[in-house]
Tab-separated table of N, CA and C in Angstrom:
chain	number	residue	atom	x	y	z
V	1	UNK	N	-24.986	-79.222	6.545
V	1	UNK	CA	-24.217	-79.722	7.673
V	1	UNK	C	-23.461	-80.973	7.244
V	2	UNK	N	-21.950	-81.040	7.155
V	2	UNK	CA	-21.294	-82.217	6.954
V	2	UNK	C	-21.033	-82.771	8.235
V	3	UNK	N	-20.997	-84.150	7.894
V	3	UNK	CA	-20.783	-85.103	9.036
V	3	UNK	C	-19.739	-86.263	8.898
V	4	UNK	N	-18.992	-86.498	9.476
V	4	UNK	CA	-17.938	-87.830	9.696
V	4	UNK	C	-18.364	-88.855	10.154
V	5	UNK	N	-18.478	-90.255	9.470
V	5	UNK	CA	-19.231	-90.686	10.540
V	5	UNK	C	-17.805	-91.915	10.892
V	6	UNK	N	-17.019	-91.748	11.871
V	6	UNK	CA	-15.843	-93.105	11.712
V	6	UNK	C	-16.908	-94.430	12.246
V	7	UNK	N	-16.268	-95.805	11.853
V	7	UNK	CA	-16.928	-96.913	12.768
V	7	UNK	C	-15.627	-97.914	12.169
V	8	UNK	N	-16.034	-99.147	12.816
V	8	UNK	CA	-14.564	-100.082	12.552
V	8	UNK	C	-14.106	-99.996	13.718
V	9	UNK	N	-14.105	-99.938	14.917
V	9	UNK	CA	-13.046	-99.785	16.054
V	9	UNK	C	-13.789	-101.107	17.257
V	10	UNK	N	-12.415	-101.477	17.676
V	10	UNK	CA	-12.940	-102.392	19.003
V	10	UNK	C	-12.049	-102.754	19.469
V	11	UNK	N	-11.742	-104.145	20.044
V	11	UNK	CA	-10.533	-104.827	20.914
V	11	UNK	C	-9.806	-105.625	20.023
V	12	UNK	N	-8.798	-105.756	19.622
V	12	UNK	CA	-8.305	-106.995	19.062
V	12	UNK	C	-7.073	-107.213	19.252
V	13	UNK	N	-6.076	-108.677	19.229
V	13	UNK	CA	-5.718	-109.088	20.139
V	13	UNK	C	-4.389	-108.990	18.686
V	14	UNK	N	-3.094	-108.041	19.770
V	14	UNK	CA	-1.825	-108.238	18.720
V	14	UNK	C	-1.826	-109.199	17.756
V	15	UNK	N	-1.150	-108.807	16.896
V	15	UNK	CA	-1.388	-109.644	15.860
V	15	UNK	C	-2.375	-109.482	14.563
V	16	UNK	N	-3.673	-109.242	15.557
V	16	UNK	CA	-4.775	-108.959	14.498
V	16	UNK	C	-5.089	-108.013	13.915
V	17	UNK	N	-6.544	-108.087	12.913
V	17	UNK	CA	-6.749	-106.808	11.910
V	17	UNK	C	-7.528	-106.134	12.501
V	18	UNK	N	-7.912	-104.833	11.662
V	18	UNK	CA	-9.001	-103.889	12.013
V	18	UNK	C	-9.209	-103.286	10.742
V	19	UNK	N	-10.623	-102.754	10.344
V	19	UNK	CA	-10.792	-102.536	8.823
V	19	UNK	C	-11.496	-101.264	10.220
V	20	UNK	N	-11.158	-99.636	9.617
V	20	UNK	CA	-11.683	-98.769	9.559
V	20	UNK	C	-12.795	-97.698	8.586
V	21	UNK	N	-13.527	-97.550	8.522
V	21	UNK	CA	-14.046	-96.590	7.382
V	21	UNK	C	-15.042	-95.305	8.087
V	22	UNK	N	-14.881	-94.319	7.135
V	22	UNK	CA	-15.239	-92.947	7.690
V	22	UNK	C	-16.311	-92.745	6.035
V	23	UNK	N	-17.161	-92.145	6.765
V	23	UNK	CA	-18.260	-91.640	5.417
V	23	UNK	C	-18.612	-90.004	5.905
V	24	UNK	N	-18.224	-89.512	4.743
V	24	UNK	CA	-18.826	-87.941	5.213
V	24	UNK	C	-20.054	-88.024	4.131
V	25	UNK	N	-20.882	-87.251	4.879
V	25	UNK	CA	-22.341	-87.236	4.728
V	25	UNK	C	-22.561	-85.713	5.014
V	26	UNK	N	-23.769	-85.133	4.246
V	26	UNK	CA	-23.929	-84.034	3.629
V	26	UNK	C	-24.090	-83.314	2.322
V	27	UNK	N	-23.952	-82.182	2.339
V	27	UNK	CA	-24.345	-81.128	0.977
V	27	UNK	C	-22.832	-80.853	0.746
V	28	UNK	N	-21.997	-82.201	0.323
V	28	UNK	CA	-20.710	-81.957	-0.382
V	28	UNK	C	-21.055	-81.368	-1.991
V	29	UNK	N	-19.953	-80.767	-2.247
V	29	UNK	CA	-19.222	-80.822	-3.521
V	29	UNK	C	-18.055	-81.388	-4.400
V	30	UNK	N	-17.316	-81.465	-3.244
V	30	UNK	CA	-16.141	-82.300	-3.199
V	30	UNK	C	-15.405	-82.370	-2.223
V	31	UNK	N	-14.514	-83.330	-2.198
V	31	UNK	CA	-13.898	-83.491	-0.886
V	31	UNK	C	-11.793	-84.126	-1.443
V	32	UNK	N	-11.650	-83.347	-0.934
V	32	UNK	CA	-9.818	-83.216	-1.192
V	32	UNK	C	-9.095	-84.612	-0.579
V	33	UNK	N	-7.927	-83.906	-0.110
V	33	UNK	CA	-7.596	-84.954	0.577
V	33	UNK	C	-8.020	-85.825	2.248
V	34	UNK	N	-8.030	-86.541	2.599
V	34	UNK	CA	-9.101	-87.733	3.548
V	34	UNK	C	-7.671	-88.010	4.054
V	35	UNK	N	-8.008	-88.157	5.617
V	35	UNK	CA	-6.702	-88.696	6.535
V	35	UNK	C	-7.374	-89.414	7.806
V	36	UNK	N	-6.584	-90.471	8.042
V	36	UNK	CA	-6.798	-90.989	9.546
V	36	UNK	C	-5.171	-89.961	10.204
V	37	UNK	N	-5.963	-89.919	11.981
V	37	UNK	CA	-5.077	-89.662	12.764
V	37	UNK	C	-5.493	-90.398	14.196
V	38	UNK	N	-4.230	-90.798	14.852
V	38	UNK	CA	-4.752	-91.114	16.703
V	38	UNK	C	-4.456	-90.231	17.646
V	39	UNK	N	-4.730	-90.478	18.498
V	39	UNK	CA	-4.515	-89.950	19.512
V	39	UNK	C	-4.319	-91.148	20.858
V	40	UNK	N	-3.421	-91.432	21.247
V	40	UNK	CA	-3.373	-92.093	22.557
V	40	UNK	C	-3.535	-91.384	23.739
V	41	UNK	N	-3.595	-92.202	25.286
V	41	UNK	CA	-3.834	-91.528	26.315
V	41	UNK	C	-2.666	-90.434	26.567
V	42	UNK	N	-2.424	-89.686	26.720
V	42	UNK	CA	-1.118	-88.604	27.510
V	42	UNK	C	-0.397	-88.396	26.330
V	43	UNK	N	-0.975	-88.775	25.068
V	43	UNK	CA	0.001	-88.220	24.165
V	43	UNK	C	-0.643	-87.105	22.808
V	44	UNK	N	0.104	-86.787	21.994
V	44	UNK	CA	-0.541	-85.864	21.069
V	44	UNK	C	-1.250	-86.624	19.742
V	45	UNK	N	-1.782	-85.665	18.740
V	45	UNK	CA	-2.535	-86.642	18.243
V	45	UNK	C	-1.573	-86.581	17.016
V	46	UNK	N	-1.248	-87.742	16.323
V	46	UNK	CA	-0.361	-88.079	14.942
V	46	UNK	C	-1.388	-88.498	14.314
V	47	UNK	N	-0.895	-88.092	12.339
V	47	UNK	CA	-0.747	-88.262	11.481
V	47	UNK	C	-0.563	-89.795	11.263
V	48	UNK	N	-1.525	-90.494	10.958
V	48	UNK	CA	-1.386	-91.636	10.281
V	48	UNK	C	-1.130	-92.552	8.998
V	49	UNK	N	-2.643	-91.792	8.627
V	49	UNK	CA	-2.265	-92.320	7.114
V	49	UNK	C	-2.981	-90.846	6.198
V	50	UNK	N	-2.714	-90.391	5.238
V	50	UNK	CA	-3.458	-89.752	4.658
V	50	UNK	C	-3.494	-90.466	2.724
V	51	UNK	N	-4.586	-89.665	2.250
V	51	UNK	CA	-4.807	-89.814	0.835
V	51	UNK	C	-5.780	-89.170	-0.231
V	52	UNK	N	-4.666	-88.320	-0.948
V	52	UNK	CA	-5.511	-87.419	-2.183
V	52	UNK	C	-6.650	-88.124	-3.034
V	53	UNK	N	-7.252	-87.373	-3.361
V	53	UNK	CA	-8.540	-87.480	-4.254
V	53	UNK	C	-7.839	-88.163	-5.568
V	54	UNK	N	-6.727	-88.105	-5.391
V	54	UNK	CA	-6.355	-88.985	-6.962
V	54	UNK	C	-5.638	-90.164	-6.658
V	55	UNK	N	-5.637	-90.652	-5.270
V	55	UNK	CA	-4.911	-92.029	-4.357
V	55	UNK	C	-3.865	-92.062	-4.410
V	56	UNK	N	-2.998	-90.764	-4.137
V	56	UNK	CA	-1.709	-90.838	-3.822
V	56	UNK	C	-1.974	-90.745	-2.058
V	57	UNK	N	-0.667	-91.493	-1.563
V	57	UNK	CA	-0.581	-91.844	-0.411
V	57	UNK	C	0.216	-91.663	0.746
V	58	UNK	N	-0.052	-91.600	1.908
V	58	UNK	CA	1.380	-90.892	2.576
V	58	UNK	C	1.331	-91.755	4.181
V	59	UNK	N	2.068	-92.276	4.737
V	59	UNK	CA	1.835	-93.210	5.888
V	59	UNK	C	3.519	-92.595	6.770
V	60	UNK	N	2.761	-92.651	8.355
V	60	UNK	CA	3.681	-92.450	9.033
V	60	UNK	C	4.234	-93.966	9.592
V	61	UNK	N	5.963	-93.046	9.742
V	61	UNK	CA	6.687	-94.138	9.799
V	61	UNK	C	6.533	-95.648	10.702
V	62	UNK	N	5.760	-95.054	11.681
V	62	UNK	CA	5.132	-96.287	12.733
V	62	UNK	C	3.821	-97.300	12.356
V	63	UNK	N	3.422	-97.293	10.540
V	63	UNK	CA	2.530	-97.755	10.492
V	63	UNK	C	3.001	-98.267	8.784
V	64	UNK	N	3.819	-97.800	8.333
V	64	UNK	CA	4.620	-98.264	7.276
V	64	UNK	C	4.501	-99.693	6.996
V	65	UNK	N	3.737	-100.215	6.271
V	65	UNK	CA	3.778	-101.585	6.035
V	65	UNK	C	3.326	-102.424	6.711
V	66	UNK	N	1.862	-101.906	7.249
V	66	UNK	CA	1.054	-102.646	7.936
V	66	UNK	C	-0.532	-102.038	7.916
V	67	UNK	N	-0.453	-100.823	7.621
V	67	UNK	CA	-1.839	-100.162	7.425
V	67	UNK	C	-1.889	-99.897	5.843
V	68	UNK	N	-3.048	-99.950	5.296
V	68	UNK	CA	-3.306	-99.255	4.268
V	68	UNK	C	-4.231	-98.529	4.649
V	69	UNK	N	-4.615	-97.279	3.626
V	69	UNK	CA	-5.590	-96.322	3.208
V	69	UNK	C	-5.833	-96.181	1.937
V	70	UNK	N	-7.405	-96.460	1.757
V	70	UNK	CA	-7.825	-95.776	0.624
V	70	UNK	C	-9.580	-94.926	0.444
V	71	UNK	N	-9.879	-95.438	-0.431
V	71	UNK	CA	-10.873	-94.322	-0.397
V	71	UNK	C	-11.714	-94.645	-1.773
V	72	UNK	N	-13.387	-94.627	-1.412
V	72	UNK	CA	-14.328	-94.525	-2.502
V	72	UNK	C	-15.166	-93.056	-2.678
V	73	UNK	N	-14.628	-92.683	-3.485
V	73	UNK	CA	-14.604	-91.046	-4.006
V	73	UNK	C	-16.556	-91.141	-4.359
V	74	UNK	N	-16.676	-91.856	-4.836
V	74	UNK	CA	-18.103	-91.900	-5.241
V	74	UNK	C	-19.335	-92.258	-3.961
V	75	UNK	N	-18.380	-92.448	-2.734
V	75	UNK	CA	-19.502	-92.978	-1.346
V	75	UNK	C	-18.656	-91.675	-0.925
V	76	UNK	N	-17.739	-91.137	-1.320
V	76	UNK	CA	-17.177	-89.978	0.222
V	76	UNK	C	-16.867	-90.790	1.435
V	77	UNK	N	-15.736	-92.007	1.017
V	77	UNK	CA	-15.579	-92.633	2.017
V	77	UNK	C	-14.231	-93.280	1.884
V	78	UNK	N	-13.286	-93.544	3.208
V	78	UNK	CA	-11.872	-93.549	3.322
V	78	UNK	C	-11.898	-94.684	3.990
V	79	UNK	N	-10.538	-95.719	4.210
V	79	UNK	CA	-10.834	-97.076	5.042
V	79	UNK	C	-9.611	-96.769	5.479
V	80	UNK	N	-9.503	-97.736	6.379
V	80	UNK	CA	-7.952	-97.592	7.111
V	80	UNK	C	-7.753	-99.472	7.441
V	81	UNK	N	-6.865	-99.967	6.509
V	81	UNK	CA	-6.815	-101.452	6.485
V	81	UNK	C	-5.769	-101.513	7.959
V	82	UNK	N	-5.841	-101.715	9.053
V	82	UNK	CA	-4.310	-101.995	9.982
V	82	UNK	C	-4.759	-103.948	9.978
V	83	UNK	N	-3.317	-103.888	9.938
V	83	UNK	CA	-2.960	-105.278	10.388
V	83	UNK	C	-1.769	-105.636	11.267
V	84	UNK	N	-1.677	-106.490	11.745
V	84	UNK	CA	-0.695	-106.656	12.519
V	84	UNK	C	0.007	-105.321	14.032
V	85	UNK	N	-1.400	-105.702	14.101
V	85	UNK	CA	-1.706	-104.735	14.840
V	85	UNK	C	-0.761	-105.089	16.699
V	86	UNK	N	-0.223	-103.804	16.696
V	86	UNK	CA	0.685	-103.910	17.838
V	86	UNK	C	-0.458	-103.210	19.192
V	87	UNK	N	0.124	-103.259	20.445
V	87	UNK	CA	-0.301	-102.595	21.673
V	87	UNK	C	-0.098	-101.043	21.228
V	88	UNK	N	1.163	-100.794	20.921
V	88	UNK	CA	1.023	-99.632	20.898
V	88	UNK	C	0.354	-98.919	19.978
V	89	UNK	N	-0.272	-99.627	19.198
V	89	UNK	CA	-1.864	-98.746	18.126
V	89	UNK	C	-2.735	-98.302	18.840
V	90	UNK	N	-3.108	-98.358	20.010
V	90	UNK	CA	-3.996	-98.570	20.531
V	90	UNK	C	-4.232	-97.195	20.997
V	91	UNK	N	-5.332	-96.241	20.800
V	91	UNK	CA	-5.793	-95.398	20.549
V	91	UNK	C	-6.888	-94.692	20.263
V	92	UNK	N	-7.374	-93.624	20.133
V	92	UNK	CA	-8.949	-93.013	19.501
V	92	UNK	C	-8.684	-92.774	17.918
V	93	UNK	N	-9.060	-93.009	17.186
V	93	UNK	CA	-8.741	-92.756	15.636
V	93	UNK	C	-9.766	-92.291	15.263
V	94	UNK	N	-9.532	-90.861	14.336
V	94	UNK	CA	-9.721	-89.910	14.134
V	94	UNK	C	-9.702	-89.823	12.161
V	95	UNK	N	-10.758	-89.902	11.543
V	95	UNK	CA	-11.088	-89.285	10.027
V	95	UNK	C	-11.092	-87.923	9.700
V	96	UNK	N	-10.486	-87.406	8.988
V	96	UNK	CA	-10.857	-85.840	8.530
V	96	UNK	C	-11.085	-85.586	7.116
V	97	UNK	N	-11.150	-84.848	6.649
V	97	UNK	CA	-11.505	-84.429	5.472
V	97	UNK	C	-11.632	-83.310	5.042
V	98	UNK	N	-10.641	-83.124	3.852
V	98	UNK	CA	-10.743	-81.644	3.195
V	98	UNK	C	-12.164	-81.485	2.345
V	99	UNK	N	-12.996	-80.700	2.595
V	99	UNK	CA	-14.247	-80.553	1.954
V	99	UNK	C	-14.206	-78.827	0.905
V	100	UNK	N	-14.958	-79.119	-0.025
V	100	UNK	CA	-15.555	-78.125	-0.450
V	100	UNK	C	-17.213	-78.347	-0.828
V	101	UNK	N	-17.641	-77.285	-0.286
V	101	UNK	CA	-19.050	-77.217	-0.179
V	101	UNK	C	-19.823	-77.035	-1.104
V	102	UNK	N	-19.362	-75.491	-1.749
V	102	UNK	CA	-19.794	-75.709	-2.689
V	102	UNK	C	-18.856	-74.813	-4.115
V	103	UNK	N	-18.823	-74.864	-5.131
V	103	UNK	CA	-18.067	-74.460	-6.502
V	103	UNK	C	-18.011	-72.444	-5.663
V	104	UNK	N	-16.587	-72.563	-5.466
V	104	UNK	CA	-16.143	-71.110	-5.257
V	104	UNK	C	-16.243	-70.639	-3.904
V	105	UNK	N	-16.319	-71.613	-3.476
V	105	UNK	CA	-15.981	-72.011	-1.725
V	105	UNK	C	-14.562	-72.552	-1.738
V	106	UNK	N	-13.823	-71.818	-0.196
V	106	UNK	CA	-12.600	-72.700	0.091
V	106	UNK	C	-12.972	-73.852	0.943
V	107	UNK	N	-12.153	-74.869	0.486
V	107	UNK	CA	-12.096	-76.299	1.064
V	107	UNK	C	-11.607	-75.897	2.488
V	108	UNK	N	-12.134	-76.456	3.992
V	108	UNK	CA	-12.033	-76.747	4.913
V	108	UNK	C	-12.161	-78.327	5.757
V	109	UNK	N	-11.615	-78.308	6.780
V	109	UNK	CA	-10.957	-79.514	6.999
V	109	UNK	C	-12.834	-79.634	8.248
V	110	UNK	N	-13.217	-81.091	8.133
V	110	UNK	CA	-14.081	-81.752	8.799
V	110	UNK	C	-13.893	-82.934	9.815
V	111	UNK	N	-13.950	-83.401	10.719
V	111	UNK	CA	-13.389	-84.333	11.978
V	111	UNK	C	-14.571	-84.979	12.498
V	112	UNK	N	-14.212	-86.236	12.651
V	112	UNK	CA	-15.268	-87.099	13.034
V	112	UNK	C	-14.922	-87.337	14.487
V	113	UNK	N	-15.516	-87.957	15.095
V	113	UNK	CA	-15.668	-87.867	16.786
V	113	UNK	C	-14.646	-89.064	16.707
V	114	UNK	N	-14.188	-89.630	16.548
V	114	UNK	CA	-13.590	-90.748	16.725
V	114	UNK	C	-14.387	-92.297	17.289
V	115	UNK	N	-13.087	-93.382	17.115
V	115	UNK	CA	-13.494	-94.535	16.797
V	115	UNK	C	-12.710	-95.063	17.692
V	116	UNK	N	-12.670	-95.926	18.950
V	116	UNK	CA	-11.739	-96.635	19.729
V	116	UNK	C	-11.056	-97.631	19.348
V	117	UNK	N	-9.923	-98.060	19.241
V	117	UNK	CA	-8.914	-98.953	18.755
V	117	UNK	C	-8.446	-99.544	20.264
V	118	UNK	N	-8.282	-100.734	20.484
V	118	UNK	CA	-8.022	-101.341	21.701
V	118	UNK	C	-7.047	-102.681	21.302
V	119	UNK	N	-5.514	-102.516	21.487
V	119	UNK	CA	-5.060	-103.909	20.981
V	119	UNK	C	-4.456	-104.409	22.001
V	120	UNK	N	-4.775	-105.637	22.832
V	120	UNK	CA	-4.413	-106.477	23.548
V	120	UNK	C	-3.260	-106.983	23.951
V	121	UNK	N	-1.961	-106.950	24.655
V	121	UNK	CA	-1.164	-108.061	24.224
V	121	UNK	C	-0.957	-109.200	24.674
């Protein structure tokens, strides 16, 4: 049984940071590419940040130069650096993960319950 576990989420007041991290836990083998996504109230859920197993990187345009992502391949674990953090971040944020289970298994995607993001203005 794999598990997501997100944590890092709370209130913080424009302007400020938020350090995210997601740990998948389980009978991995490997795990592909690792992505944050949100979801706000009444809206759909976006693509945030994602990043391959070899730390190439991909960030949507509303977070361009203010979030990082990366990732410790050896914990099975992804961070999501935001800073400068606006109102409109404010959201459920969401870890996934391409997994393979085990050698000659296809990789499938894993989702953590999410993490609340609350930014003030």
């Amino acid at each position: 049984q794999v598990q997501l576990l997100e944590s890092g989420g709370g209130l913080v007041q424009a302007g400020g940071s938020l350090r995210l991290s997601c740990a998948a836990s389980g009978s991995i083998f490997s795990i592909n590419t690792m992505a944050w996504s949100r979801q706000a109230p009444g809206k759909q859920r976006e693509l945030v940040a994602r990043i391959t197993r070899g730390g190439s990187t991909y960030y949507g345009d509303s977070v361009k130069g203010r979030f990082t992502i990366s990732r410790e391949n050896t914990k099975n674990t992804v961070y999501l650096q935001m800073n400068s953090l606006k109102a409109e971040d404010t959201a459920v944020y969401y870890c996934n993960a391409n997994i393979v289970l085990r050698v000659g298994l296809a990789p499938r995607d894993y989702w953590g319950q999410g993490t609340q993001v609350t930014v003030s203005s």
